[in-house]
Coordinates of C-alpha atoms and ligand atoms in Angstrom, one line a residue:
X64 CA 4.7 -26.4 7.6
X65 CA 2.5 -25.0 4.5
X66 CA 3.7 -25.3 1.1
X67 CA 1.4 -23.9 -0.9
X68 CA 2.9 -23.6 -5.0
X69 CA 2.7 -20.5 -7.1
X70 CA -0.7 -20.3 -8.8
X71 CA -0.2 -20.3 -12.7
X72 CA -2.9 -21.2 -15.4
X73 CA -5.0 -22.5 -12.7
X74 CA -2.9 -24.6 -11.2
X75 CA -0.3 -24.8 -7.7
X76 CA 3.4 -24.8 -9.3
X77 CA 6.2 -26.2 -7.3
X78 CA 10.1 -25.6 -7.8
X79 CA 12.8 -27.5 -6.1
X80 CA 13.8 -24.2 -3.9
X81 CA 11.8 -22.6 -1.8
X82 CA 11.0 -19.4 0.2
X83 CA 10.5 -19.6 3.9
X84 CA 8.1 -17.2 5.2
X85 CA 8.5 -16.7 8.7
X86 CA 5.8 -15.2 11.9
X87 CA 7.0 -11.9 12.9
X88 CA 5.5 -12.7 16.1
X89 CA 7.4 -15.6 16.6
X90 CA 10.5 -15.4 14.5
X91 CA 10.1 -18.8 13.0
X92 CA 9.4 -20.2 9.7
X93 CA 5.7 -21.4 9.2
X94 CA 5.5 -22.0 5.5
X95 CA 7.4 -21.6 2.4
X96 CA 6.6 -21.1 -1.1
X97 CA 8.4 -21.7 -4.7
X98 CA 11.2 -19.5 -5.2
X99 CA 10.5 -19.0 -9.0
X100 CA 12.3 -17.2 -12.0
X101 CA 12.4 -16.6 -15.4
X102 CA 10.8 -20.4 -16.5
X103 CA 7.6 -20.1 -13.9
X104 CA 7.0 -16.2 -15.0
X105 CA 7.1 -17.0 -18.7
X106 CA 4.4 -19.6 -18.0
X107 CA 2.4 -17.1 -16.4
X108 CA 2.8 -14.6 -19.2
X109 CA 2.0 -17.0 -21.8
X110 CA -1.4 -18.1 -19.6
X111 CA -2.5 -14.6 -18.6
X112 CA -1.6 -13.3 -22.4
X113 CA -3.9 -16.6 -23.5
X114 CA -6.9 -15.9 -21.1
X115 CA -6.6 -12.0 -21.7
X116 CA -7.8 -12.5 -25.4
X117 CA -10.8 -13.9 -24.2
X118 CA -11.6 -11.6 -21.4
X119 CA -11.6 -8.8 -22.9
X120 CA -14.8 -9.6 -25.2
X121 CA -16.7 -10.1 -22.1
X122 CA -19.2 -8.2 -21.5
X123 CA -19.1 -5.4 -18.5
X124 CA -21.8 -6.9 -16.9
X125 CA -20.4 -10.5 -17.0
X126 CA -16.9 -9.1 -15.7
X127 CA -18.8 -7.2 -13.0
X128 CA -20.8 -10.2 -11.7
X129 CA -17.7 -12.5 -11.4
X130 CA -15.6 -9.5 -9.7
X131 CA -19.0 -9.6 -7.0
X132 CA -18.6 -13.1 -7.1
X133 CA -14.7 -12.7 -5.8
X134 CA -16.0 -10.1 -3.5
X135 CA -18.3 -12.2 -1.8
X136 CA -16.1 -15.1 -1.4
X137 CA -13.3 -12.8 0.1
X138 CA -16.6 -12.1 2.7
X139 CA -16.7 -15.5 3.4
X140 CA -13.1 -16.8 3.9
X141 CA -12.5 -13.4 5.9
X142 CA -11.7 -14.9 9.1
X143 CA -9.0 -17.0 7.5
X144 CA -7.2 -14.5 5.3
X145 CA -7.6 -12.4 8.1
X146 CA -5.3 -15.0 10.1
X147 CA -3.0 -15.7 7.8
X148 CA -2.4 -12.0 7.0
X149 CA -1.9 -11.5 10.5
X150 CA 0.5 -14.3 11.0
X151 CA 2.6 -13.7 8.1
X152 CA 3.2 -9.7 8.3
X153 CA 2.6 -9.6 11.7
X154 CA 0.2 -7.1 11.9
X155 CA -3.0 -7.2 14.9
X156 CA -5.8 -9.6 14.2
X157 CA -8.4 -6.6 13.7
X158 CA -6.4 -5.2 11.5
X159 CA -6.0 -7.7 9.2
X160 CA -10.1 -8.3 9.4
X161 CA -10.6 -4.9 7.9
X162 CA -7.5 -5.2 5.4
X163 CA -9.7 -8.8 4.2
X164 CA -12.9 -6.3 4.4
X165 CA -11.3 -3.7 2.2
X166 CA -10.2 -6.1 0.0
X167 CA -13.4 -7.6 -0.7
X168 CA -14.7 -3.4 -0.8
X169 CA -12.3 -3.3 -3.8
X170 CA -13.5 -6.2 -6.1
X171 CA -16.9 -4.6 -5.6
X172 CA -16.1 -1.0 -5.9
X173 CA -14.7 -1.9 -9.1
X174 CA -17.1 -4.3 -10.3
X175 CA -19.5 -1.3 -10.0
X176 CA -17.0 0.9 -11.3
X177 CA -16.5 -0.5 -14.9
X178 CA -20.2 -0.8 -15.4
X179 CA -20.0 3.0 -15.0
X180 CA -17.0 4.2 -17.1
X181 CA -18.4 5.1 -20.6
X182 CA -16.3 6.6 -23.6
X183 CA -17.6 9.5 -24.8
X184 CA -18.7 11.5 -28.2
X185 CA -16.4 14.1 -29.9
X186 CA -18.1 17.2 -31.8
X187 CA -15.4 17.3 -34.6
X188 CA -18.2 18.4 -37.1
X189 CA -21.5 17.4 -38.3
X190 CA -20.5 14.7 -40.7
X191 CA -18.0 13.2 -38.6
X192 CA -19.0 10.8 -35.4
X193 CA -16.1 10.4 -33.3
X194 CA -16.2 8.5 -30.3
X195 CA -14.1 7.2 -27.1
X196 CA -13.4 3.3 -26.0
X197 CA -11.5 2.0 -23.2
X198 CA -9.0 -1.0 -24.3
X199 CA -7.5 -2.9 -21.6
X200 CA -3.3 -3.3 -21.9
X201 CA -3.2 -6.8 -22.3
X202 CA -1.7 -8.4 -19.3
X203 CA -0.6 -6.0 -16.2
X204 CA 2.1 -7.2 -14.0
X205 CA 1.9 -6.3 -10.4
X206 CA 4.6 -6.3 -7.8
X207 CA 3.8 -6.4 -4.0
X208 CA 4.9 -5.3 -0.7
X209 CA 4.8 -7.0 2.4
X210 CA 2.8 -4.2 4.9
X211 CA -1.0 -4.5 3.2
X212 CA -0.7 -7.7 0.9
X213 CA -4.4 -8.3 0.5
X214 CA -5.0 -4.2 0.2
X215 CA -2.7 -3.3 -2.2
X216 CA -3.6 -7.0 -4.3
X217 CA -7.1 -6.2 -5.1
X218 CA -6.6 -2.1 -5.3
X219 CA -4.3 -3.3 -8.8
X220 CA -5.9 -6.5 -9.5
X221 CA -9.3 -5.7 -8.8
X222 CA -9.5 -2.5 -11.4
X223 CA -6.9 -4.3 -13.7
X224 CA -9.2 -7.9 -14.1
X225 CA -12.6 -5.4 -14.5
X226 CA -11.2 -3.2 -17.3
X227 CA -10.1 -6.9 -19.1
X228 CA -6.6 -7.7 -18.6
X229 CA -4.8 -10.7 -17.3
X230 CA -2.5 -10.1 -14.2
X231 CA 1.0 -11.3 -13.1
X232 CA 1.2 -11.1 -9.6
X233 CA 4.6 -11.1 -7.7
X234 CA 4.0 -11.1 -4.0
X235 CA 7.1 -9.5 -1.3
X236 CA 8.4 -13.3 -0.4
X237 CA 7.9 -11.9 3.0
X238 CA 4.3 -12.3 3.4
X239 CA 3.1 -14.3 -0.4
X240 CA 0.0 -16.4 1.3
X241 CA -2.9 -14.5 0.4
X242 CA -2.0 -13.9 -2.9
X243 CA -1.9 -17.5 -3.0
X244 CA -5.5 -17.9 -2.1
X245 CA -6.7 -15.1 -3.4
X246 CA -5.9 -16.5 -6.7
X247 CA -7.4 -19.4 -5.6
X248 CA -10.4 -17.7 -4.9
X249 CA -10.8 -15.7 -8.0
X250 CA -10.8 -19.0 -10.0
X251 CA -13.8 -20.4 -7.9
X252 CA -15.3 -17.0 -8.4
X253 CA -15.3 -18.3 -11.9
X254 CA -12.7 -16.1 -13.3
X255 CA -11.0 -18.4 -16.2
X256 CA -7.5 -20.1 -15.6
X257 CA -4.9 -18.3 -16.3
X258 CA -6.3 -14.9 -16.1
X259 CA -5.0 -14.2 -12.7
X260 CA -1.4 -16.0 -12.1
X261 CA 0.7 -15.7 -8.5
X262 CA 4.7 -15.6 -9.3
X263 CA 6.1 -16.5 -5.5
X264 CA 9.8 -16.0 -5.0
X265 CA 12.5 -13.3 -4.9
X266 CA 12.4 -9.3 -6.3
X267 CA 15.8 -10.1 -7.9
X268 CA 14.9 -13.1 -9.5
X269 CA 11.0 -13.0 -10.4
X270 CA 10.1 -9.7 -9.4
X271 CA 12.9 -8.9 -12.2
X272 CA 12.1 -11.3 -14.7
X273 CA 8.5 -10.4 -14.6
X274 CA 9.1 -6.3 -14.7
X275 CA 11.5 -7.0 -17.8
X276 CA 9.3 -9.7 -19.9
X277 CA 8.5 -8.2 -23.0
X278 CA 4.5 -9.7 -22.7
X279 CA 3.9 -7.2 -20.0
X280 CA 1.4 -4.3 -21.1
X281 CA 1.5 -2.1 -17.9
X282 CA 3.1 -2.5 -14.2
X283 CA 2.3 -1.3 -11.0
X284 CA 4.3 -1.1 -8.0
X285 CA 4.1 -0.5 -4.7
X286 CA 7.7 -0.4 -2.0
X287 CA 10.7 1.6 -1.8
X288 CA 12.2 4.1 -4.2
X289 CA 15.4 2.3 -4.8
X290 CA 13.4 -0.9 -6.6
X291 CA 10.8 1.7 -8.0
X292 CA 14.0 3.2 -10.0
X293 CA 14.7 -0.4 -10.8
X294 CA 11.7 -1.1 -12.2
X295 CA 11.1 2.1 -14.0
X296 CA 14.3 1.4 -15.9
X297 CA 12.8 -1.8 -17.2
X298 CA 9.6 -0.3 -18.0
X299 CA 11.2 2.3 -19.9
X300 CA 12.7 -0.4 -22.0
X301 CA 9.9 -2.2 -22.7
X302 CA 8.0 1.3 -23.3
X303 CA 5.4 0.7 -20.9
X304 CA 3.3 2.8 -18.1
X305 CA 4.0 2.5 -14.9
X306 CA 2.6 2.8 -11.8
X307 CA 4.7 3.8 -8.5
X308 CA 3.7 3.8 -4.9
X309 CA 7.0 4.7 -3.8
X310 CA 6.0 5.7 -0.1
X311 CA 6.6 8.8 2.3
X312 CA 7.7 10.3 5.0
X313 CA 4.2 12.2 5.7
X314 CA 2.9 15.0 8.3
X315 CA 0.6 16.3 10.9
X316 CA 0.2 19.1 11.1
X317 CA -1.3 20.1 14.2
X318 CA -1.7 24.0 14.7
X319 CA -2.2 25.8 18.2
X320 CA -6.7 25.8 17.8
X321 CA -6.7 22.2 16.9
X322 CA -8.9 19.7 19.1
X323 CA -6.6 18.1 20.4
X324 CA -9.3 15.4 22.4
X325 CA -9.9 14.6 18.8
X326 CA -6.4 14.7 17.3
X327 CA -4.4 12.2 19.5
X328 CA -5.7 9.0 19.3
X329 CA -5.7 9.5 15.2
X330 CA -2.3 10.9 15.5
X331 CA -1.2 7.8 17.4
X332 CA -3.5 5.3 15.0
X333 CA -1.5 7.0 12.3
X334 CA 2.0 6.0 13.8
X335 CA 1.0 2.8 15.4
X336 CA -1.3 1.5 12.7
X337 CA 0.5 -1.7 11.4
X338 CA 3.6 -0.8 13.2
X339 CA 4.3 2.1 11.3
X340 CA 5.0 0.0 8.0
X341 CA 2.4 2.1 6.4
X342 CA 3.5 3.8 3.4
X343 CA 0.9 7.1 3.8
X344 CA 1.8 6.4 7.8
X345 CA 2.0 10.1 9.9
X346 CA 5.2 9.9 10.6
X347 CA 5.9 13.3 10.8
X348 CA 4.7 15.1 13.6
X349 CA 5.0 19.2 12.9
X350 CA 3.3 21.0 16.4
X351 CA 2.7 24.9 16.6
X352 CA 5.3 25.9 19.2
X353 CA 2.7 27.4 21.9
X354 CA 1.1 23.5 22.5
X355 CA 4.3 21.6 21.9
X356 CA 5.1 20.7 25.6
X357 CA 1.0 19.7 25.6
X358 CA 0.5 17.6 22.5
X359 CA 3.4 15.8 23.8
X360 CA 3.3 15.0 27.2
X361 CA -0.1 13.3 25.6
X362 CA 1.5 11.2 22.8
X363 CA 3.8 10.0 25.8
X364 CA 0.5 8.8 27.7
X365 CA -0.7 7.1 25.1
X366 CA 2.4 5.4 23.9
X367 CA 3.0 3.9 27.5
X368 CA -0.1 2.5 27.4
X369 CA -0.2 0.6 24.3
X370 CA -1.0 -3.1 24.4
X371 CA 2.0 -4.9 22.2
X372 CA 1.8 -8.5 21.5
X373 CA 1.9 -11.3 18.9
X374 CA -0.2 -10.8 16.0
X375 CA -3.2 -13.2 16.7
X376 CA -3.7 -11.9 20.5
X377 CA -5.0 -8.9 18.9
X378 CA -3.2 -6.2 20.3
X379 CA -2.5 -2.9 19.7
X380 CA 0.9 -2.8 18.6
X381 CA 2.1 -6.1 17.0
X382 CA 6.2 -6.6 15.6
X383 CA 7.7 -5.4 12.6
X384 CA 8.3 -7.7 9.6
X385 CA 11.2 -8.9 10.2
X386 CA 15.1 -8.7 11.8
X387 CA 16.3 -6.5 8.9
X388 CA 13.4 -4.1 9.5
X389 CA 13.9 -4.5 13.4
X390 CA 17.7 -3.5 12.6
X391 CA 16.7 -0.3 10.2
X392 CA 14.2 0.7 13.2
X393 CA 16.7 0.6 16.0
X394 CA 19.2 1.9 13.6
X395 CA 17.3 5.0 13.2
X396 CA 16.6 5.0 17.1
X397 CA 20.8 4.8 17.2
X398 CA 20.9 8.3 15.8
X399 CA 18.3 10.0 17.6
X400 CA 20.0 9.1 21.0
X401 CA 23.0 11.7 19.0
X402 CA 20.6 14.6 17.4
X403 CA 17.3 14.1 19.1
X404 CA 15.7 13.6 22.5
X405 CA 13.7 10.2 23.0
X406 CA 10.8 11.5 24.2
X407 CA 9.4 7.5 25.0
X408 CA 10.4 4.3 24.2
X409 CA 13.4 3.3 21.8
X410 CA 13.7 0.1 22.9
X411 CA 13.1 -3.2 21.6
X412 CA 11.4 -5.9 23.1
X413 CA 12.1 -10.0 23.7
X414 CA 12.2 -12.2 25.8
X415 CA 8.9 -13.4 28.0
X416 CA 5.6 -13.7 26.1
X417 CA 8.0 -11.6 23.2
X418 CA 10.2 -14.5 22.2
X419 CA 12.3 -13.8 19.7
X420 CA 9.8 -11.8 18.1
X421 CA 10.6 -8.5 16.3
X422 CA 8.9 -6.0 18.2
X423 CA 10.0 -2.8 18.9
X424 CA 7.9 -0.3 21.7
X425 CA 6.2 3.1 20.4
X426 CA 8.9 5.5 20.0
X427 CA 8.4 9.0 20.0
X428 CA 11.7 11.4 19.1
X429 CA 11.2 14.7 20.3
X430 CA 12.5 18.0 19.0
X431 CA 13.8 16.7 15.6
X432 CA 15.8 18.7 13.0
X433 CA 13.8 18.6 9.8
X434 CA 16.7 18.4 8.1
X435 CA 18.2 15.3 9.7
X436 CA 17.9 12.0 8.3
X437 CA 15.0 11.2 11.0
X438 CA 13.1 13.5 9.5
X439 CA 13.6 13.3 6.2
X440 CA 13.7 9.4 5.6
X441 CA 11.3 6.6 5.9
X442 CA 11.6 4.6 9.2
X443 CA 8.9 2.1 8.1
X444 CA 8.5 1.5 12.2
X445 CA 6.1 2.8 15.1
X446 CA 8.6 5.9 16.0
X447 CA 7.2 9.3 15.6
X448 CA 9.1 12.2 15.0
X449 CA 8.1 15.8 15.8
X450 CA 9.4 19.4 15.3
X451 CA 7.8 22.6 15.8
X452 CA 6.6 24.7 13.9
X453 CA 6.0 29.3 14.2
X454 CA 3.3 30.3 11.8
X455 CA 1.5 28.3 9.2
X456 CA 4.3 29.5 6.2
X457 CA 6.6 27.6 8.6
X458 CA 4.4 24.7 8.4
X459 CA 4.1 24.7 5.0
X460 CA 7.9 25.0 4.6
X461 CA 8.4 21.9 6.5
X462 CA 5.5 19.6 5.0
X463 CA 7.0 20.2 1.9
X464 CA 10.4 19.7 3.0
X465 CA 11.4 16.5 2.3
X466 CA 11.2 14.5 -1.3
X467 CA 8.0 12.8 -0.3
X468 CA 4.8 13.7 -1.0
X469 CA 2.1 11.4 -0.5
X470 CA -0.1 11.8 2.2
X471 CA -0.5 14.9 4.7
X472 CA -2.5 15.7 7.9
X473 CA -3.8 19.2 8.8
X474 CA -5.4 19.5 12.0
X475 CA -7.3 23.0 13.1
X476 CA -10.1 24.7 13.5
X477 CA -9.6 27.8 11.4
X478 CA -11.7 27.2 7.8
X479 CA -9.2 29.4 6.0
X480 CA -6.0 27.9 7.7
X481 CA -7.5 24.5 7.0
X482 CA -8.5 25.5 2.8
X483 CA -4.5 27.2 2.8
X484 CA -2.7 24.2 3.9
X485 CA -4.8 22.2 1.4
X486 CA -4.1 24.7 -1.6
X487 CA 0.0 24.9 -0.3
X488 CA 1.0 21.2 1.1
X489 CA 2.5 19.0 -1.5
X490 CA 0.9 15.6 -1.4
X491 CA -1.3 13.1 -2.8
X492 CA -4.4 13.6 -0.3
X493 CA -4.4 15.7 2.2
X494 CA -6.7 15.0 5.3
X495 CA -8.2 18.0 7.7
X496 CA -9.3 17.1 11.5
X497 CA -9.0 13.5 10.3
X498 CA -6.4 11.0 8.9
X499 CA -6.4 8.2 6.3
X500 CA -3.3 5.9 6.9
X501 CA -4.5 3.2 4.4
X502 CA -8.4 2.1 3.2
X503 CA -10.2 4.4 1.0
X504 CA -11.0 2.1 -1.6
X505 CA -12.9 5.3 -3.4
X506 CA -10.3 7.9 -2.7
X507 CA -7.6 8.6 -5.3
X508 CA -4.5 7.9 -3.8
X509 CA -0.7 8.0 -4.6
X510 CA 2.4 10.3 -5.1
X511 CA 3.9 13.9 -5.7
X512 CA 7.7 13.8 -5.6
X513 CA 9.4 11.1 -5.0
X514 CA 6.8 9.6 -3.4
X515 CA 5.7 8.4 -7.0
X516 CA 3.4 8.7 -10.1
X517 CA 0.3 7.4 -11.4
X518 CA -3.4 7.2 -8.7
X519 CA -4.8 4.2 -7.4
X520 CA -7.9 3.9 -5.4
X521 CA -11.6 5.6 -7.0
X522 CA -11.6 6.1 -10.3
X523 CA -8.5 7.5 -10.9
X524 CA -7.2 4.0 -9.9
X525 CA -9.9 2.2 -13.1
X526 CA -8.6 4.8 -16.0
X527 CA -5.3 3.3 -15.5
X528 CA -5.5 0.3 -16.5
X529 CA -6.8 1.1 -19.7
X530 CA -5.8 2.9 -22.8
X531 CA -8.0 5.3 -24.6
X532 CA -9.2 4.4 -28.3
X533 CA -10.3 7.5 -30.0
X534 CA -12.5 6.5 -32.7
X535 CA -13.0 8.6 -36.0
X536 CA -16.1 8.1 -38.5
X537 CA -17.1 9.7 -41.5
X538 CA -20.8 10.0 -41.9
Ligands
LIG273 P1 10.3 -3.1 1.0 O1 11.4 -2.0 1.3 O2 9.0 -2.7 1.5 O3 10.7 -4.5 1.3 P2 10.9 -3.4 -1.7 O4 10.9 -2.3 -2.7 O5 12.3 -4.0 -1.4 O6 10.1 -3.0 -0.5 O7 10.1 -4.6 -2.3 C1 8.8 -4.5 -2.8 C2 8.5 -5.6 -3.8 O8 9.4 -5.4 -4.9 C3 8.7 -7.0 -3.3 O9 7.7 -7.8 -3.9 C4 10.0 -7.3 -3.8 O10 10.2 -8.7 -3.9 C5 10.0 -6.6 -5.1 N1 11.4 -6.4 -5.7 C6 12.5 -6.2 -5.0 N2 13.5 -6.0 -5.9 C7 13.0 -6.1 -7.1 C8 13.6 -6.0 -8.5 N3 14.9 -5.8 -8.7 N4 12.7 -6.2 -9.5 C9 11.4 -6.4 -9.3 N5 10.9 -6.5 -8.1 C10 11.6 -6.4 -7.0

């Protein structure tokens, strides 16, 4: 069994309790890491706040090279996150090779992307010069989920490190292990010790002594609403900015001219991708009455012949994380068989080459009320939901009817219909004859709603994690 320690100043920590982390594929444990608290994240304060005073008088350039320098190590140990990734979340082996590409896409997005972001010049008046800097926040604190661990690592860390902070990172106990070596990574990149420090452990116990410690300059999260309140509490008492990727509960929108040779296999991608545990996953199906009965009789096709599997055979459709998300899943499935019809699949699956895995088959729920909880709540599994839709104010009315608003899906082949739903749907990015469940390393990306505050991704995502200086000179 791995036991890799927390990485803080440097160096693997160890604490007498641990964390199992178990295969989602399996069911079993396979490693465990340092269940830490308040004594290990105060370390890693101290060493990040320590290292950050130095970092920030680095030059750009010299940032920007060592950011290449993670990038291209992430290239070469991509076959191995890209196993461990897999194993620990669950999630097909391809996958996971493009989540360790991404990642390494981030590091050099944004080691290009600070060399780029100037200040500017003010025209108070003529004998005044007045000029913009960008000053990092100190150290940044960054808490994890378990769905894209590498992904949504270097999309915070990546921008955080290049604008010259020092980072806190609290991985989901879940699925911790390539935080771990990322971490290790960054150091033999030549980042200095104790710049970029990996809390393991609990949300209750680390997460929460790291959101609350009064060294932290800025915090971004990424998981459910419930913790996001949580943590916005204790950024509000520290007075610091926050940002939340809180999640969604996002449509397609698939009117009666759409291609619909081109439209399924994203529209099942969208569901299926990671087994649904995608926060910006299409979860939402809304179809234009008149090709209802079509579109779906197509989803069911595909569904039935997905390839499900353990992780690391590579197939389609590997498990969900874990029992208690297995139990949420077939809890929702529960009240479909009441208010909805189950179009395909519903069931879970063990037993054979399953084990006691936690895999659950593509679910489709037909003819959904948008106001019911199926339609209105995160599943966080490979179940679909769909509900029709009249005229394209209809549609409108139900994309925007739900608290989310992060990602959204229009799919036709009318310009105008396309340029209205863009202009009328509330949400973060909205996609037209395409969709973007997770990636877009230069995209903005994140919230309206409930689904949260504050952009990640492109540029957006740099500006962030740094505070402007407005600079005022008397000539
Ligand atoms: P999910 O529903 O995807 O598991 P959570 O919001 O529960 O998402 O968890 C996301 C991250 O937040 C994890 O790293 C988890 O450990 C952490 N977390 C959970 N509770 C807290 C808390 N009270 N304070 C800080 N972090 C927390």
């Amino acid at each position: 069994m791995q036991q890799p320690g927390a990485f803080i100043n440097g160096e693997r920590v160890h604490t007498e309790a641990n964390v199992e982390v178990i295969d989602p594929s399996t069911g079993q444990p396979f490693a465990t890491t340092p269940d830490c608290g308040p004594a290990e994240v105060e370390q890693a304060v101290e060493a990040a706040t320590i290292a950050a005073r130095s970092w920030r008088s680095v030059a750009v350039p010299e940032r920007a090279r060592l950011l290449r320098n993670i990038a291209a190590l992430v290239e070469r140990d991509r076959e191995s996150l890209a196993q461990i990734e897999a194993r620990q979340t669950g999630k097909p082996l391809k996958q996971a090779r493009r989540d360790a590409e991404i990642t390494a896409r981030y590091f050099d997005f944004y080691a290009s992307g600070v060399e780029m972001l100037y200040g500017s010049t003010i025209p108070l008046n003529n004998d005044t010069l007045v000029y913009t800097s960008w000053e990092p926040h100190g150290v940044t604190g960054h808490i994890t989920p378990w769905n894209y661990p590498l992904q949504i690592l270097a999309r915070s860390i990546a921008p955080s490190l290049a604008m010259g902070n020092g980072c806190v990172l609290k991985p989901a106990e879940e699925a911790p292990l390539t935080a771990l070596m990322m971490a290790e990574l960054a150091v033999e990149a030549g980042i200095p010790a104790g710049l970029f420090n990996v809390v393991t452990g609990y949300g209750e116990t680390a997460g929460a002594a790291l959101t609350q410690h009064r060294g932290i300059g800025h915090l971004s999260f990424t998981g459910s609403v419930e913790v996001g309140k949580v943590i916005s509490h204790a950024a509000a008492e520290n007075v610091i900015p926050v940002t939340m990727e809180l999640g969604g509960k996002s449509p397609n929108i698939v009117f009666a001219d759409a291609d619909l040779d081109r439209a399924v296999p994203v529209l099942v991608n969208a569901i299926l991708q990671n087994a649904g545990q995608t926060c910006s996953a299409g979860a939402r199906l809304l179809v234009e009455e008149s090709i209802h009965d079509e579109l779906v009789a197509r989803l069911r096709e595909v569904f039935a012949g997905v390839d499900i599997g353990p992780a690391l055979t590579d197939p389609t459709l590997g498990p969900v994380i874990s029992q208690q998300q297995l139990d949420r899943v077939m809890g929702y499935v529960e009240i479909a068989k009441d208010e909805a019809s189950i179009s395909y699949g519903g069931e879970r699956l063990s037993g054979g080459s399953y084990g006691s895995g936690y895999f659950v088959q593509p679910t489709l729920i037909d003819q959904v009320d948008p106001a019911s909880r199926l339609a209105q709540e995160e599943i966080f599994g490979p179940v679909l939901v769909t509900s029709t839709f009249k005229d394209a104010d209809d549609a409108v009315r139900l994309a925007n009817g739900t608290d989310y608003g992060l990602v959204a899906g229009v799919w036709t082949t009318n310009v105008s219909t396309a340029h209205r739903m863009i202009r009328d749907v509330v949400a973060g990015q909205v996609f037209v004859n395409t969709y973007g469940a997770s990636g877009g390393v230069e995209l903005p990306f994140g919230g309206f709603k409930r689904s949260g505050h504050g952009r990640e991704k492109g540029f957006e995502g740099l500006r962030g994690f740094a505070q402007v200086k407005t600079a005022v000179v008397a000539l």
